[in-house]
Coordinates of N, CA, C and O in Angstrom, one line a residue:
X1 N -11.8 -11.5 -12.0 CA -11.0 -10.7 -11.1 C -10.1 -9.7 -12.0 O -9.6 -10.1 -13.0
X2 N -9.9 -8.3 -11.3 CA -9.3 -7.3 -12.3 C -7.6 -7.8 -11.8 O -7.3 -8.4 -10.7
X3 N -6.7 -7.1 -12.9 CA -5.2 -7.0 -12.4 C -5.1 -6.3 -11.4 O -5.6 -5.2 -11.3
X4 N -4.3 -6.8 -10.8 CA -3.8 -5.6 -9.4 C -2.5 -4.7 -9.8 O -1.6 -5.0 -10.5
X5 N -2.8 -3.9 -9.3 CA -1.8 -3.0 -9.6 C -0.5 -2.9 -9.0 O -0.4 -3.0 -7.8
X6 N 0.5 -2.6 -9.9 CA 1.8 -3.0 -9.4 C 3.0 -1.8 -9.8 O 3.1 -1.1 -10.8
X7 N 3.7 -2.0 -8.8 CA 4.9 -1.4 -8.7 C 6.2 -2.0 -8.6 O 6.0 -3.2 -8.8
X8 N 7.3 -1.8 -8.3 CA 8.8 -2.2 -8.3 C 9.6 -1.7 -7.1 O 9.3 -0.6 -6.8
X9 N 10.4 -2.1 -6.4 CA 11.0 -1.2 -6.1 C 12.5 -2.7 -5.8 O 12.6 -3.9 -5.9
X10 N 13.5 -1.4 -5.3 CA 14.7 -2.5 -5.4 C 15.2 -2.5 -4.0 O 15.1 -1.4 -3.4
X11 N 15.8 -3.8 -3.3 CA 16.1 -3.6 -2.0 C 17.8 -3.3 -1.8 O 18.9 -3.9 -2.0
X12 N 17.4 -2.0 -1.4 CA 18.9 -1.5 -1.1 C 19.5 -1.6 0.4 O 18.9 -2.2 1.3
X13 N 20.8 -0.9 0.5 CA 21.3 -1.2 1.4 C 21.1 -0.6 2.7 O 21.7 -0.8 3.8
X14 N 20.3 0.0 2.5 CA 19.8 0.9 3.9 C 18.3 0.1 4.4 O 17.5 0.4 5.3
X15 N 18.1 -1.1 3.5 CA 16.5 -1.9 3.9 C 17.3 -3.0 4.9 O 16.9 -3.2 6.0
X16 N 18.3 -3.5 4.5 CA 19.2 -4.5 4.9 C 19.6 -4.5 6.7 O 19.9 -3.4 7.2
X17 N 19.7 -5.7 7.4 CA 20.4 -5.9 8.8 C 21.5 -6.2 8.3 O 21.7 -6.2 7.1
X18 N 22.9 -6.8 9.6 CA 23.7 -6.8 9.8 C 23.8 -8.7 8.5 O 24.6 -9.1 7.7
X19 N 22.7 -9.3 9.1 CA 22.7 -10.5 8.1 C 22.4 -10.5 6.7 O 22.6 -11.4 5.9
X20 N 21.9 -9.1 6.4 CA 21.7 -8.9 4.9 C 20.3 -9.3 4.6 O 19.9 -9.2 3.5
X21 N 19.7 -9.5 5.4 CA 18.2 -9.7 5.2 C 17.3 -8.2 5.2 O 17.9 -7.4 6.0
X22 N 16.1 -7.7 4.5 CA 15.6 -6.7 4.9 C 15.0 -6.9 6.4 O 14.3 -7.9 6.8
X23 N 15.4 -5.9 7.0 CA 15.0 -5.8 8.2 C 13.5 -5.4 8.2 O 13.1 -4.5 7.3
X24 N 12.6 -6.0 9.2 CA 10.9 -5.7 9.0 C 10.6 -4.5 8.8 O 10.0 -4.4 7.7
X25 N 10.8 -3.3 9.6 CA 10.4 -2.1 9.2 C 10.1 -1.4 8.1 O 9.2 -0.6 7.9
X26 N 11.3 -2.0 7.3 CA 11.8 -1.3 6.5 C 10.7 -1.8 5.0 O 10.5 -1.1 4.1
X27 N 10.2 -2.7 5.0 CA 8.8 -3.4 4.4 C 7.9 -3.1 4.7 O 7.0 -3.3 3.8
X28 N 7.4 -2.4 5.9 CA 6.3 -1.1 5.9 C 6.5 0.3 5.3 O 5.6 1.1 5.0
X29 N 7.7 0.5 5.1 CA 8.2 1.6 4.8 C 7.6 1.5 3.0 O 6.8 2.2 2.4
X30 N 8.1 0.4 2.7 CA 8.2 0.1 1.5 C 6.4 -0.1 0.9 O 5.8 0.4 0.0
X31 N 6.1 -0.7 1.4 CA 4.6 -1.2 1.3 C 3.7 0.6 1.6 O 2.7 0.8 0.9
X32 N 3.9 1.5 2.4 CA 3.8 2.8 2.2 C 4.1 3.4 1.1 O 3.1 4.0 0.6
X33 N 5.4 3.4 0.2 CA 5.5 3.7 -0.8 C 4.9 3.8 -2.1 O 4.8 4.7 -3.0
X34 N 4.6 2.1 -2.0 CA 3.6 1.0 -2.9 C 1.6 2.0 -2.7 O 0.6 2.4 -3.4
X35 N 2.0 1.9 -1.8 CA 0.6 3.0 -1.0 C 0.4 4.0 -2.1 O -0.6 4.0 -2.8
X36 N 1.7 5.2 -2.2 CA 1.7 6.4 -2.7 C 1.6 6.4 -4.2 O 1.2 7.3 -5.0
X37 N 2.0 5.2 -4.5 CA 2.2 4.3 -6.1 C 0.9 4.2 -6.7 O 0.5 4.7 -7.8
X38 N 0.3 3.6 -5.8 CA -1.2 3.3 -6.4 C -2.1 4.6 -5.8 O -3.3 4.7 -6.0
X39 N -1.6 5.5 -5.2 CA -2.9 6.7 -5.7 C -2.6 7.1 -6.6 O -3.5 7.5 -7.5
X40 N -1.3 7.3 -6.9 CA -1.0 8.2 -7.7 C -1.3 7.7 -9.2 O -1.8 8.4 -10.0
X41 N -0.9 6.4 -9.3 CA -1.1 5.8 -11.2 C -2.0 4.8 -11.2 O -2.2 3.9 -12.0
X42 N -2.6 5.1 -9.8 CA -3.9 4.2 -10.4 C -5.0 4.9 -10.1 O -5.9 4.9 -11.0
X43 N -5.2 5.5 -9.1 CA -6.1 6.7 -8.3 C -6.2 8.2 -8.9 O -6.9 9.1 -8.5
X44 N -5.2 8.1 -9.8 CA -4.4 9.0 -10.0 C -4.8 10.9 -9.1 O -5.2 12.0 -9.6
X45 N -4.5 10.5 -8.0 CA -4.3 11.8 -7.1 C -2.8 11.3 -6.1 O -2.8 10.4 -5.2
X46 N -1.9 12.2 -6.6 CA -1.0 11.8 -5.9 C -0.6 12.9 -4.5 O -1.0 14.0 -4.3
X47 N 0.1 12.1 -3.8 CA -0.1 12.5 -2.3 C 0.3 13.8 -2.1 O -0.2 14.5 -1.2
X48 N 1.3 14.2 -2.9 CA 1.2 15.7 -2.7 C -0.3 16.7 -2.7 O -0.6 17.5 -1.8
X49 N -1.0 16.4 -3.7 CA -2.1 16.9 -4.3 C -2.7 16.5 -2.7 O -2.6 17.4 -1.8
X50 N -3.2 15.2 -2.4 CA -3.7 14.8 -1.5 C -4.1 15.7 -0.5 O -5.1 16.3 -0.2
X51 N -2.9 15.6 0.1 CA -2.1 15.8 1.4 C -1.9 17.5 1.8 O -1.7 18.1 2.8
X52 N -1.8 17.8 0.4 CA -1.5 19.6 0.4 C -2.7 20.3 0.0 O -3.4 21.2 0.6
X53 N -3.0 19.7 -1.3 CA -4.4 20.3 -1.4 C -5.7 20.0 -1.1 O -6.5 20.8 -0.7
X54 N -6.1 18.5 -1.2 CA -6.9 18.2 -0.6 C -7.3 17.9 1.1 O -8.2 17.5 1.8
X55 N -6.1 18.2 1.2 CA -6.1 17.9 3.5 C -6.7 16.9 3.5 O -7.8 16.8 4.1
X56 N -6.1 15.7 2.8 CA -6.9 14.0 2.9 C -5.7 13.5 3.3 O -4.6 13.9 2.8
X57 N -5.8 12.6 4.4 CA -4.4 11.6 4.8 C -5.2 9.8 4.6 O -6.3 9.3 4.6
X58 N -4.4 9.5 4.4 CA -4.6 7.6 4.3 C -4.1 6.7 5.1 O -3.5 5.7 4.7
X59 N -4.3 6.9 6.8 CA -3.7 6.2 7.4 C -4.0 4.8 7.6 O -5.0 4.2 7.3
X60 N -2.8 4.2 8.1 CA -3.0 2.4 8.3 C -3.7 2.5 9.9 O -3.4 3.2 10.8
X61 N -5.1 1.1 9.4 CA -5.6 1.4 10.8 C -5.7 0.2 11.3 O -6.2 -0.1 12.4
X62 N -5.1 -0.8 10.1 CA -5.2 -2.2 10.9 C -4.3 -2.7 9.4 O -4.5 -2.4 8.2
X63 N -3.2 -3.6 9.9 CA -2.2 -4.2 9.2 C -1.9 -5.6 10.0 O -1.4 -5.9 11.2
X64 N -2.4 -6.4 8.7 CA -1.6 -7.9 9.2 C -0.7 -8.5 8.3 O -1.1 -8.9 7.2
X65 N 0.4 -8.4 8.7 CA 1.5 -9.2 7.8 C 2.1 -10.4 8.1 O 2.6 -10.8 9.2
X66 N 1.9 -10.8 7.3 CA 3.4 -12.9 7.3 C 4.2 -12.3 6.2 O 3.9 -11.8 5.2
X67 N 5.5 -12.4 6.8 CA 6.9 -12.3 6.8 C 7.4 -13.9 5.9 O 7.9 -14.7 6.6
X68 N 7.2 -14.1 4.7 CA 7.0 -15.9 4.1 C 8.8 -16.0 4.3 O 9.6 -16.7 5.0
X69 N 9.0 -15.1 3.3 CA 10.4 -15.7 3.0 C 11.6 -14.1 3.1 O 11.2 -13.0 2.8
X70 N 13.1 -14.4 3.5 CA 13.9 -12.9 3.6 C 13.9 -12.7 2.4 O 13.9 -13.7 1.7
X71 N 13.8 -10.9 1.8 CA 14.4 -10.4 1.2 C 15.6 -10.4 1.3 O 16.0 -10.5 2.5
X72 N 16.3 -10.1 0.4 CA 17.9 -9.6 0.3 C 18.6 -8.4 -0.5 O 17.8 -7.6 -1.1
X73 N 19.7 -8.2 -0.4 CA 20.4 -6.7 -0.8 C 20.7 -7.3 -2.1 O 21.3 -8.3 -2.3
X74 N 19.9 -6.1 -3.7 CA 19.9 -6.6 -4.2 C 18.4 -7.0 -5.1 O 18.0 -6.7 -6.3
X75 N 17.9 -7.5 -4.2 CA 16.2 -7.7 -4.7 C 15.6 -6.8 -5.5 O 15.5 -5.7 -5.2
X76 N 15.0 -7.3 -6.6 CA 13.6 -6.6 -7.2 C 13.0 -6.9 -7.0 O 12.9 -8.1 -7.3
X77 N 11.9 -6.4 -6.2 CA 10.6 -6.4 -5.7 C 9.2 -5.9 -6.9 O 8.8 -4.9 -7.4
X78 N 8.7 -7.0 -6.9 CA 7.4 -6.5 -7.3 C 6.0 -6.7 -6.1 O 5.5 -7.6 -5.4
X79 N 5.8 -5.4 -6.4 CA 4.3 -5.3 -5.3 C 2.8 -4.9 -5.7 O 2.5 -4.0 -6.4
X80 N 2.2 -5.6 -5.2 CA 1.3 -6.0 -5.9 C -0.2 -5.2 -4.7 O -0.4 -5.5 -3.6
X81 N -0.6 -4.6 -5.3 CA -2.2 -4.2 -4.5 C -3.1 -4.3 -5.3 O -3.1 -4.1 -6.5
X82 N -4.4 -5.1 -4.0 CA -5.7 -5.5 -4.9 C -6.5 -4.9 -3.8 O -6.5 -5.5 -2.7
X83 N -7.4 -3.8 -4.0 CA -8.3 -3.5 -3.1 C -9.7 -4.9 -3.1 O -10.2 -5.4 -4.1
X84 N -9.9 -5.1 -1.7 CA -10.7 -6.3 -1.7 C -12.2 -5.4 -1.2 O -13.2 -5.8 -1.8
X85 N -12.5 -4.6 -0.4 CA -13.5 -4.3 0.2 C -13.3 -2.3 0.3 O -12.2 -1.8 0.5
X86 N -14.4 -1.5 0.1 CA -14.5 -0.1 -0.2 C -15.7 0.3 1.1 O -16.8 -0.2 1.0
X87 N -15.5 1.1 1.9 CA -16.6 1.3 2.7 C -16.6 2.7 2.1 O -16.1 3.0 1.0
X88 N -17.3 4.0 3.2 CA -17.6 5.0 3.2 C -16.4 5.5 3.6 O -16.1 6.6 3.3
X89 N -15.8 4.9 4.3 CA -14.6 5.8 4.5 C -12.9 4.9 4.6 O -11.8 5.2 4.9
X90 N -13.4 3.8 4.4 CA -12.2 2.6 4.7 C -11.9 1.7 3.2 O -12.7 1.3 2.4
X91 N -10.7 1.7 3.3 CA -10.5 0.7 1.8 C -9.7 -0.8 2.5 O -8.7 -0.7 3.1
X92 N -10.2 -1.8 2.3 CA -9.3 -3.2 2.8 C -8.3 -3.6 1.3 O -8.8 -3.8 0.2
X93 N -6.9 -3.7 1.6 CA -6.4 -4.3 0.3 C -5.5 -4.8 0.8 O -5.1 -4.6 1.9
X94 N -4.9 -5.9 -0.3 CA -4.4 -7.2 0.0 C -3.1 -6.3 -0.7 O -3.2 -5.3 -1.4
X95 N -1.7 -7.2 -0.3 CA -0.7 -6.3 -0.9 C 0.8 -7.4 -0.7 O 1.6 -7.4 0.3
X96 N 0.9 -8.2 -1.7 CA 1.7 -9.3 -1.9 C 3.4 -8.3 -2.4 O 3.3 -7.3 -3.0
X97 N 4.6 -8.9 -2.0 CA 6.0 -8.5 -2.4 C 6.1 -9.6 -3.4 O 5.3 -10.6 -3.3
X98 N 7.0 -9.6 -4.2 CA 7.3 -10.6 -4.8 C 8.3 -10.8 -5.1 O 8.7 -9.7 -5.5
X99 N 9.4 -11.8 -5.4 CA 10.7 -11.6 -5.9 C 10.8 -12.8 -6.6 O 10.8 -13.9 -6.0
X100 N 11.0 -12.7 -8.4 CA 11.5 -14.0 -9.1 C 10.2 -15.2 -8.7 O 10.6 -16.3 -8.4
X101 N 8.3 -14.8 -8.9 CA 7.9 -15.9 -9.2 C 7.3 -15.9 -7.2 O 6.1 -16.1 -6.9
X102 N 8.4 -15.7 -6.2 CA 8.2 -16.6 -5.0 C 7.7 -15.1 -3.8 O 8.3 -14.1 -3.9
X103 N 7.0 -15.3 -3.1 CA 5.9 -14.1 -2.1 C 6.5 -13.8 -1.3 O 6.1 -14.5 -0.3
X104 N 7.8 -12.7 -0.8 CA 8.3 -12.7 0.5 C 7.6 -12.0 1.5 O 8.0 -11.9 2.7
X105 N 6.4 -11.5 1.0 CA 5.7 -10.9 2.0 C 4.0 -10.8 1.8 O 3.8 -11.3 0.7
X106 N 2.8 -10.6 2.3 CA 1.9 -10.8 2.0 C 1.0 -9.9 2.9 O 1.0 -10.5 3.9
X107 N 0.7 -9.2 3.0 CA -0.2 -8.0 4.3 C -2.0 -8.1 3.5 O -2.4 -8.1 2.3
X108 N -2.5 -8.1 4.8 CA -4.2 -7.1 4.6 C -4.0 -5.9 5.4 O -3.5 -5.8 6.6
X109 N -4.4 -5.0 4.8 CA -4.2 -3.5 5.5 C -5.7 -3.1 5.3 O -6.5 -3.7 4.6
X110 N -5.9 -1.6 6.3 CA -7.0 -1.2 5.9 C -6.5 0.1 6.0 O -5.7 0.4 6.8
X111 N -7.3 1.1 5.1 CA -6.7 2.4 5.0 C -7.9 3.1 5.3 O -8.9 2.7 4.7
X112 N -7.9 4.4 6.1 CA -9.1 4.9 6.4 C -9.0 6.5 5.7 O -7.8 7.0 5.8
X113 N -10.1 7.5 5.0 CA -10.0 8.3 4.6 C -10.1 8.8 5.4 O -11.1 8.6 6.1
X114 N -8.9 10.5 5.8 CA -9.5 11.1 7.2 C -8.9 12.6 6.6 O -7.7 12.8 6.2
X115 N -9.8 13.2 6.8 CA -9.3 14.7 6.7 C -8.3 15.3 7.9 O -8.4 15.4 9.1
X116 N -7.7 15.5 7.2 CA -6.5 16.6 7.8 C -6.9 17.8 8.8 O -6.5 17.9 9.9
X117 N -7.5 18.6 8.2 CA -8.2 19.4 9.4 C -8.9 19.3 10.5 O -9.1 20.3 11.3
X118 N -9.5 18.0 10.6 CA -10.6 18.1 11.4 C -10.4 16.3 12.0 O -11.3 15.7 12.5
X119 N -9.4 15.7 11.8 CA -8.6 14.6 12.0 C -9.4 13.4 12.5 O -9.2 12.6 13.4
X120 N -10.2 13.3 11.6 CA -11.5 12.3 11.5 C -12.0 11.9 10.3 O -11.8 12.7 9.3
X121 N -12.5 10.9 10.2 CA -12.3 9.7 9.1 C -13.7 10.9 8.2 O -14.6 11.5 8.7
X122 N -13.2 10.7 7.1 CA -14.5 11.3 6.0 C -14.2 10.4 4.7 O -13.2 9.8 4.4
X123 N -15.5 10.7 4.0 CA -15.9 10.0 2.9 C -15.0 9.9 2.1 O -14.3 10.9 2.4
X124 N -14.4 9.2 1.2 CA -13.6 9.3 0.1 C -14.4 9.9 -1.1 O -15.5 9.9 -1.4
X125 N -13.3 10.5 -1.5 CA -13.0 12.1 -3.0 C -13.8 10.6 -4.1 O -13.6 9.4 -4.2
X126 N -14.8 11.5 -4.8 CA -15.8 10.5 -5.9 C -14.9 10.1 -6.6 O -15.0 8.9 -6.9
X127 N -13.7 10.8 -7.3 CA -12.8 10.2 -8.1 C -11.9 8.9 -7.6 O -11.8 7.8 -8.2
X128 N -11.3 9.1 -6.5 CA -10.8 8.3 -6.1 C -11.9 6.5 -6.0 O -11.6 5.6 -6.7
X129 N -12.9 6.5 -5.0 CA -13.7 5.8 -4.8 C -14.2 5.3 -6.7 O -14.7 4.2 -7.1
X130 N -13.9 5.9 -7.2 CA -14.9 5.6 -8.6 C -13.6 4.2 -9.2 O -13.9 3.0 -9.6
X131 N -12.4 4.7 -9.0 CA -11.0 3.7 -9.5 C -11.2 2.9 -8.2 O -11.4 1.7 -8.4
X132 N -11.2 3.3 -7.1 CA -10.8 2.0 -6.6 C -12.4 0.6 -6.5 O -12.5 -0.5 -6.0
X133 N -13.2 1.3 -7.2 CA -14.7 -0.1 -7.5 C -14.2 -0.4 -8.5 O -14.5 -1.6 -8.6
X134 N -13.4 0.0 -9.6 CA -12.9 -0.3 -11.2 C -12.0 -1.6 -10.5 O -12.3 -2.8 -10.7
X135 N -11.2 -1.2 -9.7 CA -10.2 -2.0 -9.3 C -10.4 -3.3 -8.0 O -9.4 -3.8 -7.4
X136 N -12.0 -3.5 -7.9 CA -12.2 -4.2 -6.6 C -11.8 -5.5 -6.8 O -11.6 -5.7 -8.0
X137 N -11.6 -6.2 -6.2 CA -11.5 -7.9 -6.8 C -11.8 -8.5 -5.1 O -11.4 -8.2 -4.0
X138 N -13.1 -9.8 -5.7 CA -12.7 -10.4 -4.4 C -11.8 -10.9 -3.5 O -10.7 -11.3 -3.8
X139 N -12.3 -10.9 -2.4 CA -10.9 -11.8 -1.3 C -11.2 -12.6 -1.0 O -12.3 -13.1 -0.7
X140 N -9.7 -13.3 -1.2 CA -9.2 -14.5 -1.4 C -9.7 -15.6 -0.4 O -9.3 -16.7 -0.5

């Protein structure tokens, strides 16, 4: 199995509820981010390029998340993406949070390649598709 690719991010005070816990949203927000992370330094086409020049969008077309344990204000997050399955136009990847060793979060998403102009799913860019087979690992 290859390494998954990973990023950081820190839980500030605008992720946080009134209890100090990350409020859920705000972990999709974040897991999008993690999204723009791995085209960019691992896919390496980042979403501007994408999005501006290429008229490619990556929408979520199916997301299941467990919620294991709260984050808190404060947190270093590591996030972790492992693409599990590559279609013609759909990528499935597994996408673990992490804090200190223990999983506060865990999602399967599926991202579908869809051109911008014409707002329907199209093939993935050869470059892209070429990194994310480099990076396939089975599921779990």
């Amino acid at each position: 199995m290859n390494k998954a690719f990973e990023t950081s991010t820190l839980v500030r005070f605008a992720h946080v509820d009134s209890a100090g816990i990350v409020f859920y949203p705000r972990y999709l927000e974040m897991l999008n981010g993690a999204v723009e992370d791995w085209c960019d330094q691992a896919l390496g086409v980042d979403f501007n390029t994408l999005h501006v020049e290429r008229r490619i969008g990556l929408p979520t077309v199916r997301l299941e998340v467990e919620f294991i344990t709260p984050g808190r204000l404060g947190d270093h997050l590591t996030i972790r993406i492992s693409p599990t399955q590559i279609g013609r136009t759909s990528c499935h990847i597994n996408v673990e949070f992490m804090c200190e060793g223990e999983t506060r979060l865990s999602a399967r998403v599926v991202l579908v390649c869809m051109s911008l102009d014409e707002h329907r799913a199209c093939e993935w860019p050869a470059d892209m598709r070429s990194r994310i087979v480099e990076e396939l690992v089975e599921a779990a």
